[in-house]
Amino acid sequence: MKLIVKWLLAACALLLVAYLYSGVQIQSFTSALIAAAVIGLFNIFLRPLLVILTLPVTVVTLGLFLFVINALLFWAAASVLDGFGVNGFLAALLGSLIYSVLMLVVDAALKPVFKG
């Protein structure tokens, strides 16, 4: 149940990102659901590998390179999907930052609801 609620709220967060920032476009709620699932899968499977491979750069930049990894995954998800678009790397960086903040809010809101 928690996974479904978080997935729906992640799709709503993507719609809010598209509303707040014109560099990110989403055509419909269905596209947002698919995009949220793809971003989640990229974060589960690709992000750990990229973090390990870029660990020296991440250490030298004091962790700031993780923002680049997040933006690249956000941009990659947009390039794979039809109903989800990002206007370049800077738009992906800003969109991923807004999305990350919104997902922090979602996680904090869901924590008391789904204890354990």
Tab-separated table of N, CA and C in Angstrom:
chain	number	residue	atom	x	y	z
A	1	MET	N	0.822	-1.195	0.000
A	1	MET	CA	0.000	0.000	0.000
A	1	MET	C	0.869	1.263	0.000
A	2	LYS	N	1.929	1.236	0.811
A	2	LYS	CA	2.808	2.405	0.898
A	2	LYS	C	3.452	2.697	-0.451
A	3	LEU	N	3.843	1.656	-1.165
A	3	LEU	CA	4.478	1.830	-2.469
A	3	LEU	C	3.544	2.504	-3.462
A	4	ILE	N	2.277	2.098	-3.460
A	4	ILE	CA	1.307	2.679	-4.391
A	4	ILE	C	1.052	4.145	-4.056
A	5	VAL	N	0.907	4.450	-2.765
A	5	VAL	CA	0.674	5.834	-2.353
A	5	VAL	C	1.878	6.700	-2.706
A	6	LYS	N	3.075	6.188	-2.439
A	6	LYS	CA	4.283	6.958	-2.753
A	6	LYS	C	4.421	7.162	-4.266
A	7	TRP	N	4.073	6.161	-5.042
A	7	TRP	CA	4.129	6.267	-6.503
A	7	TRP	C	3.151	7.340	-7.009
A	8	LEU	N	1.931	7.340	-6.471
A	8	LEU	CA	0.943	8.344	-6.868
A	8	LEU	C	1.395	9.751	-6.467
A	9	LEU	N	1.968	9.872	-5.269
A	9	LEU	CA	2.449	11.178	-4.832
A	9	LEU	C	3.691	11.618	-5.611
A	10	ALA	N	4.519	10.672	-6.033
A	10	ALA	CA	5.673	11.009	-6.879
A	10	ALA	C	5.198	11.540	-8.231
A	11	ALA	N	4.140	10.939	-8.772
A	11	ALA	CA	3.574	11.436	-10.031
A	11	ALA	C	3.006	12.844	-9.837
A	12	CYS	N	2.342	13.079	-8.707
A	12	CYS	CA	1.831	14.426	-8.413
A	12	CYS	C	2.979	15.423	-8.257
A	13	ALA	N	4.081	14.968	-7.646
A	13	ALA	CA	5.252	15.833	-7.495
A	13	ALA	C	5.833	16.189	-8.865
A	14	LEU	N	5.849	15.240	-9.780
A	14	LEU	CA	6.332	15.535	-11.135
A	14	LEU	C	5.424	16.542	-11.836
A	15	LEU	N	4.136	16.402	-11.648
A	15	LEU	CA	3.211	17.378	-12.230
A	15	LEU	C	3.437	18.761	-11.625
A	16	LEU	N	3.727	18.807	-10.334
A	16	LEU	CA	4.006	20.080	-9.683
A	16	LEU	C	5.311	20.688	-10.185
A	17	VAL	N	6.311	19.844	-10.435
A	17	VAL	CA	7.569	20.333	-11.007
A	17	VAL	C	7.308	20.960	-12.371
A	18	ALA	N	6.512	20.288	-13.190
A	18	ALA	CA	6.194	20.825	-14.522
A	18	ALA	C	5.394	22.125	-14.415
A	19	TYR	N	4.560	22.231	-13.393
A	19	TYR	CA	3.780	23.452	-13.197
A	19	TYR	C	4.668	24.604	-12.725
A	20	LEU	N	5.605	24.306	-11.818
A	20	LEU	CA	6.453	25.346	-11.242
A	20	LEU	C	7.582	25.790	-12.163
A	21	TYR	N	8.065	24.871	-12.986
A	21	TYR	CA	9.243	25.164	-13.809
A	21	TYR	C	8.957	24.803	-15.259
A	22	SER	N	9.095	25.765	-16.142
A	22	SER	CA	8.727	25.559	-17.548
A	22	SER	C	9.723	24.695	-18.319
A	23	GLY	N	10.878	24.392	-17.745
A	23	GLY	CA	11.860	23.551	-18.424
A	23	GLY	C	11.502	22.076	-18.411
A	24	VAL	N	10.478	21.718	-17.646
A	24	VAL	CA	10.015	20.329	-17.564
A	24	VAL	C	8.570	20.289	-18.035
A	25	GLN	N	8.277	19.371	-18.948
A	25	GLN	CA	6.923	19.235	-19.481
A	25	GLN	C	6.423	17.813	-19.274
A	26	ILE	N	5.161	17.719	-18.855
A	26	ILE	CA	4.484	16.427	-18.721
A	26	ILE	C	3.114	16.573	-19.363
A	27	GLN	N	2.773	15.610	-20.223
A	27	GLN	CA	1.538	15.728	-20.991
A	27	GLN	C	0.294	15.355	-20.204
A	28	SER	N	0.378	14.342	-19.331
A	28	SER	CA	-0.810	13.881	-18.623
A	28	SER	C	-0.411	13.219	-17.309
A	29	PHE	N	-1.422	12.899	-16.513
A	29	PHE	CA	-1.149	12.200	-15.258
A	29	PHE	C	-0.614	10.803	-15.524
A	30	THR	N	-1.073	10.166	-16.588
A	30	THR	CA	-0.552	8.843	-16.952
A	30	THR	C	0.931	8.933	-17.289
A	31	SER	N	1.312	9.959	-18.023
A	31	SER	CA	2.733	10.161	-18.329
A	31	SER	C	3.527	10.410	-17.057
A	32	ALA	N	2.940	11.127	-16.108
A	32	ALA	CA	3.611	11.378	-14.837
A	32	ALA	C	3.775	10.084	-14.042
A	33	LEU	N	2.769	9.219	-14.076
A	33	LEU	CA	2.881	7.926	-13.392
A	33	LEU	C	4.003	7.079	-13.985
A	34	ILE	N	4.065	7.032	-15.302
A	34	ILE	CA	5.112	6.250	-15.967
A	34	ILE	C	6.481	6.863	-15.697
A	35	ALA	N	6.572	8.180	-15.755
A	35	ALA	CA	7.840	8.861	-15.501
A	35	ALA	C	8.304	8.643	-14.065
A	36	ALA	N	7.377	8.692	-13.107
A	36	ALA	CA	7.739	8.457	-11.710
A	36	ALA	C	8.262	7.033	-11.521
A	37	ALA	N	7.650	6.078	-12.204
A	37	ALA	CA	8.110	4.692	-12.116
A	37	ALA	C	9.504	4.538	-12.739
A	38	VAL	N	9.723	5.163	-13.885
A	38	VAL	CA	11.027	5.061	-14.553
A	38	VAL	C	12.113	5.750	-13.728
A	39	ILE	N	11.813	6.921	-13.180
A	39	ILE	CA	12.793	7.613	-12.332
A	39	ILE	C	13.112	6.757	-11.111
A	40	GLY	N	12.087	6.157	-10.518
A	40	GLY	CA	12.311	5.273	-9.377
A	40	GLY	C	13.176	4.076	-9.733
A	41	LEU	N	12.927	3.464	-10.880
A	41	LEU	CA	13.742	2.325	-11.316
A	41	LEU	C	15.176	2.742	-11.617
A	42	PHE	N	15.346	3.895	-12.243
A	42	PHE	CA	16.697	4.400	-12.496
A	42	PHE	C	17.435	4.643	-11.181
A	43	ASN	N	16.721	5.183	-10.194
A	43	ASN	CA	17.348	5.446	-8.905
A	43	ASN	C	17.697	4.158	-8.167
A	44	ILE	N	16.925	3.111	-8.380
A	44	ILE	CA	17.215	1.835	-7.728
A	44	ILE	C	18.386	1.120	-8.396
A	45	PHE	N	18.399	1.077	-9.728
A	45	PHE	CA	19.373	0.249	-10.425
A	45	PHE	C	20.606	1.005	-10.931
A	46	LEU	N	20.429	2.183	-11.505
A	46	LEU	CA	21.552	2.896	-12.112
A	46	LEU	C	22.308	3.806	-11.146
A	47	ARG	N	21.581	4.459	-10.240
A	47	ARG	CA	22.215	5.431	-9.351
A	47	ARG	C	23.338	4.834	-8.502
A	48	PRO	N	23.134	3.673	-7.857
A	48	PRO	CA	24.244	3.121	-7.059
A	48	PRO	C	25.491	2.831	-7.895
A	49	LEU	N	25.299	2.339	-9.105
A	49	LEU	CA	26.427	2.056	-9.991
A	49	LEU	C	27.151	3.347	-10.373
A	50	LEU	N	26.392	4.380	-10.705
A	50	LEU	CA	27.007	5.664	-11.058
A	50	LEU	C	27.720	6.301	-9.872
A	51	VAL	N	27.156	6.166	-8.694
A	51	VAL	CA	27.794	6.725	-7.495
A	51	VAL	C	29.126	6.035	-7.239
A	52	ILE	N	29.166	4.727	-7.392
A	52	ILE	CA	30.420	3.990	-7.179
A	52	ILE	C	31.450	4.347	-8.244
A	53	LEU	N	31.014	4.422	-9.497
A	53	LEU	CA	31.953	4.720	-10.582
A	53	LEU	C	32.509	6.140	-10.504
A	54	THR	N	31.739	7.059	-9.972
A	54	THR	CA	32.177	8.457	-9.912
A	54	THR	C	32.603	8.868	-8.498
A	55	LEU	N	32.899	7.905	-7.659
A	55	LEU	CA	33.254	8.204	-6.279
A	55	LEU	C	34.439	9.156	-6.145
A	56	PRO	N	35.516	9.002	-6.927
A	56	PRO	CA	36.617	9.971	-6.789
A	56	PRO	C	36.188	11.415	-7.094
A	57	VAL	N	35.396	11.594	-8.137
A	57	VAL	CA	34.926	12.936	-8.488
A	57	VAL	C	33.989	13.462	-7.402
A	58	THR	N	33.170	12.593	-6.869
A	58	THR	CA	32.233	12.991	-5.814
A	58	THR	C	32.989	13.424	-4.558
A	59	VAL	N	34.052	12.718	-4.218
A	59	VAL	CA	34.847	13.081	-3.041
A	59	VAL	C	35.551	14.410	-3.266
A	60	VAL	N	36.125	14.603	-4.443
A	60	VAL	CA	36.836	15.852	-4.743
A	60	VAL	C	35.892	17.052	-4.715
A	61	THR	N	34.662	16.858	-5.185
A	61	THR	CA	33.699	17.964	-5.214
A	61	THR	C	32.863	18.037	-3.938
A	62	LEU	N	33.263	17.279	-2.933
A	62	LEU	CA	32.576	17.260	-1.635
A	62	LEU	C	31.094	16.890	-1.762
A	63	GLY	N	30.801	15.977	-2.668
A	63	GLY	CA	29.444	15.476	-2.825
A	63	GLY	C	28.584	16.231	-3.808
A	64	LEU	N	29.065	17.345	-4.333
A	64	LEU	CA	28.252	18.129	-5.259
A	64	LEU	C	28.011	17.421	-6.586
A	65	PHE	N	28.876	16.470	-6.926
A	65	PHE	CA	28.688	15.734	-8.177
A	65	PHE	C	27.439	14.860	-8.126
A	66	LEU	N	26.925	14.571	-6.943
A	66	LEU	CA	25.685	13.798	-6.831
A	66	LEU	C	24.509	14.543	-7.455
A	67	PHE	N	24.557	15.876	-7.435
A	67	PHE	CA	23.521	16.659	-8.128
A	67	PHE	C	23.569	16.412	-9.633
A	68	VAL	N	24.774	16.266	-10.166
A	68	VAL	CA	24.930	15.978	-11.594
A	68	VAL	C	24.369	14.600	-11.917
A	69	ILE	N	24.637	13.623	-11.057
A	69	ILE	CA	24.109	12.274	-11.272
A	69	ILE	C	22.584	12.300	-11.251
A	70	ASN	N	21.998	13.004	-10.282
A	70	ASN	CA	20.534	13.110	-10.227
A	70	ASN	C	19.977	13.755	-11.490
A	71	ALA	N	20.631	14.812	-11.947
A	71	ALA	CA	20.172	15.492	-13.160
A	71	ALA	C	20.288	14.582	-14.382
A	72	LEU	N	21.372	13.831	-14.483
A	72	LEU	CA	21.544	12.915	-15.616
A	72	LEU	C	20.474	11.828	-15.617
A	73	LEU	N	20.126	11.304	-14.449
A	73	LEU	CA	19.082	10.282	-14.379
A	73	LEU	C	17.714	10.876	-14.721
A	74	PHE	N	17.460	12.087	-14.264
A	74	PHE	CA	16.207	12.784	-14.588
A	74	PHE	C	16.111	13.027	-16.093
A	75	TRP	N	17.211	13.468	-16.672
A	75	TRP	CA	17.274	13.725	-18.109
A	75	TRP	C	17.145	12.432	-18.905
A	76	ALA	N	17.779	11.359	-18.422
A	76	ALA	CA	17.690	10.066	-19.102
A	76	ALA	C	16.253	9.551	-19.102
A	77	ALA	N	15.567	9.718	-17.991
A	77	ALA	CA	14.165	9.290	-17.934
A	77	ALA	C	13.326	10.084	-18.929
A	78	ALA	N	13.599	11.373	-19.046
A	78	ALA	CA	12.852	12.196	-19.999
A	78	ALA	C	13.159	11.809	-21.440
A	79	SER	N	14.388	11.388	-21.702
A	79	SER	CA	14.734	11.018	-23.075
A	79	SER	C	14.166	9.661	-23.469
A	80	VAL	N	13.867	8.815	-22.506
A	80	VAL	CA	13.321	7.483	-22.782
A	80	VAL	C	11.808	7.538	-22.995
A	81	LEU	N	11.149	8.484	-22.350
A	81	LEU	CA	9.686	8.531	-22.364
A	81	LEU	C	9.160	9.583	-23.338
A	82	ASP	N	7.950	9.345	-23.840
A	82	ASP	CA	7.345	10.269	-24.792
A	82	ASP	C	6.613	11.428	-24.122
A	83	GLY	N	5.861	11.185	-23.076
A	83	GLY	CA	5.050	12.228	-22.470
A	83	GLY	C	5.760	13.070	-21.428
A	84	PHE	N	7.075	12.897	-21.302
A	84	PHE	CA	7.872	13.587	-20.289
A	84	PHE	C	9.065	14.203	-20.987
A	85	GLY	N	9.212	15.527	-20.885
A	85	GLY	CA	10.294	16.207	-21.578
A	85	GLY	C	11.046	17.171	-20.685
A	86	VAL	N	12.342	17.307	-20.966
A	86	VAL	CA	13.204	18.235	-20.242
A	86	VAL	C	14.007	19.009	-21.283
A	87	ASN	N	14.095	20.332	-21.117
A	87	ASN	CA	14.794	21.186	-22.077
A	87	ASN	C	16.268	21.347	-21.733
A	88	GLY	N	17.050	20.297	-21.847
A	88	GLY	CA	18.484	20.400	-21.637
A	88	GLY	C	18.933	20.035	-20.235
A	89	PHE	N	20.259	20.096	-20.041
A	89	PHE	CA	20.843	19.664	-18.781
A	89	PHE	C	20.502	20.593	-17.628
A	90	LEU	N	20.537	21.896	-17.851
A	90	LEU	CA	20.225	22.837	-16.775
A	90	LEU	C	18.786	22.659	-16.298
A	91	ALA	N	17.877	22.449	-17.231
A	91	ALA	CA	16.483	22.192	-16.866
A	91	ALA	C	16.369	20.885	-16.086
A	92	ALA	N	17.160	19.889	-16.479
A	92	ALA	CA	17.154	18.621	-15.745
A	92	ALA	C	17.702	18.815	-14.336
A	93	LEU	N	18.733	19.643	-14.205
A	93	LEU	CA	19.316	19.903	-12.889
A	93	LEU	C	18.302	20.605	-11.979
A	94	LEU	N	17.683	21.660	-12.471
A	94	LEU	CA	16.692	22.379	-11.663
A	94	LEU	C	15.448	21.531	-11.409
A	95	GLY	N	15.011	20.803	-12.412
A	95	GLY	CA	13.849	19.928	-12.239
A	95	GLY	C	14.109	18.826	-11.235
A	96	SER	N	15.302	18.238	-11.273
A	96	SER	CA	15.619	17.175	-10.321
A	96	SER	C	15.767	17.719	-8.912
A	97	LEU	N	16.257	18.942	-8.774
A	97	LEU	CA	16.346	19.555	-7.446
A	97	LEU	C	14.954	19.802	-6.860
A	98	ILE	N	14.070	20.356	-7.665
A	98	ILE	CA	12.702	20.602	-7.202
A	98	ILE	C	12.016	19.283	-6.868
A	99	TYR	N	12.184	18.293	-7.726
A	99	TYR	CA	11.582	16.972	-7.512
A	99	TYR	C	12.124	16.327	-6.232
A	100	SER	N	13.413	16.452	-5.995
A	100	SER	CA	14.009	15.879	-4.787
A	100	SER	C	13.453	16.530	-3.527
A	101	VAL	N	13.301	17.844	-3.548
A	101	VAL	CA	12.735	18.538	-2.389
A	101	VAL	C	11.290	18.109	-2.164
A	102	LEU	N	10.520	18.001	-3.233
A	102	LEU	CA	9.135	17.567	-3.097
A	102	LEU	C	9.042	16.136	-2.575
A	103	MET	N	9.943	15.277	-3.017
A	103	MET	CA	9.930	13.891	-2.531
A	103	MET	C	10.371	13.804	-1.071
A	104	LEU	N	11.226	14.714	-0.623
A	104	LEU	CA	11.550	14.777	0.806
A	104	LEU	C	10.301	15.121	1.618
A	105	VAL	N	9.504	16.043	1.104
A	105	VAL	CA	8.260	16.419	1.771
A	105	VAL	C	7.292	15.229	1.784
A	106	VAL	N	7.200	14.515	0.668
A	106	VAL	CA	6.332	13.341	0.594
A	106	VAL	C	6.777	12.289	1.600
A	107	ASP	N	8.074	12.005	1.651
A	107	ASP	CA	8.596	11.014	2.605
A	107	ASP	C	8.315	11.419	4.043
A	108	ALA	N	8.498	12.699	4.342
A	108	ALA	CA	8.229	13.183	5.703
A	108	ALA	C	6.739	13.088	6.033
A	109	ALA	N	5.885	13.329	5.063
A	109	ALA	CA	4.431	13.247	5.303
A	109	ALA	C	3.973	11.803	5.457
A	110	LEU	N	4.607	10.887	4.748
A	110	LEU	CA	4.197	9.487	4.810
A	110	LEU	C	4.762	8.756	6.017
A	111	LYS	N	5.802	9.262	6.603
A	111	LYS	CA	6.450	8.572	7.725
A	111	LYS	C	5.472	8.312	8.881
A	112	PRO	N	4.706	9.314	9.352
A	112	PRO	CA	3.777	9.010	10.448
A	112	PRO	C	2.585	8.130	10.028
A	113	VAL	N	2.242	8.177	8.753
A	113	VAL	CA	1.091	7.411	8.273
A	113	VAL	C	1.423	5.928	8.208
A	114	PHE	N	2.606	5.598	7.670
A	114	PHE	CA	3.033	4.218	7.525
A	114	PHE	C	4.199	3.948	8.460
A	115	LYS	N	3.908	3.744	9.709
A	115	LYS	CA	4.966	3.476	10.696
A	115	LYS	C	5.491	2.073	10.495
A	116	GLY	N	6.836	1.981	10.436
A	116	GLY	CA	7.463	0.670	10.343
A	116	GLY	C	7.824	0.241	9.007
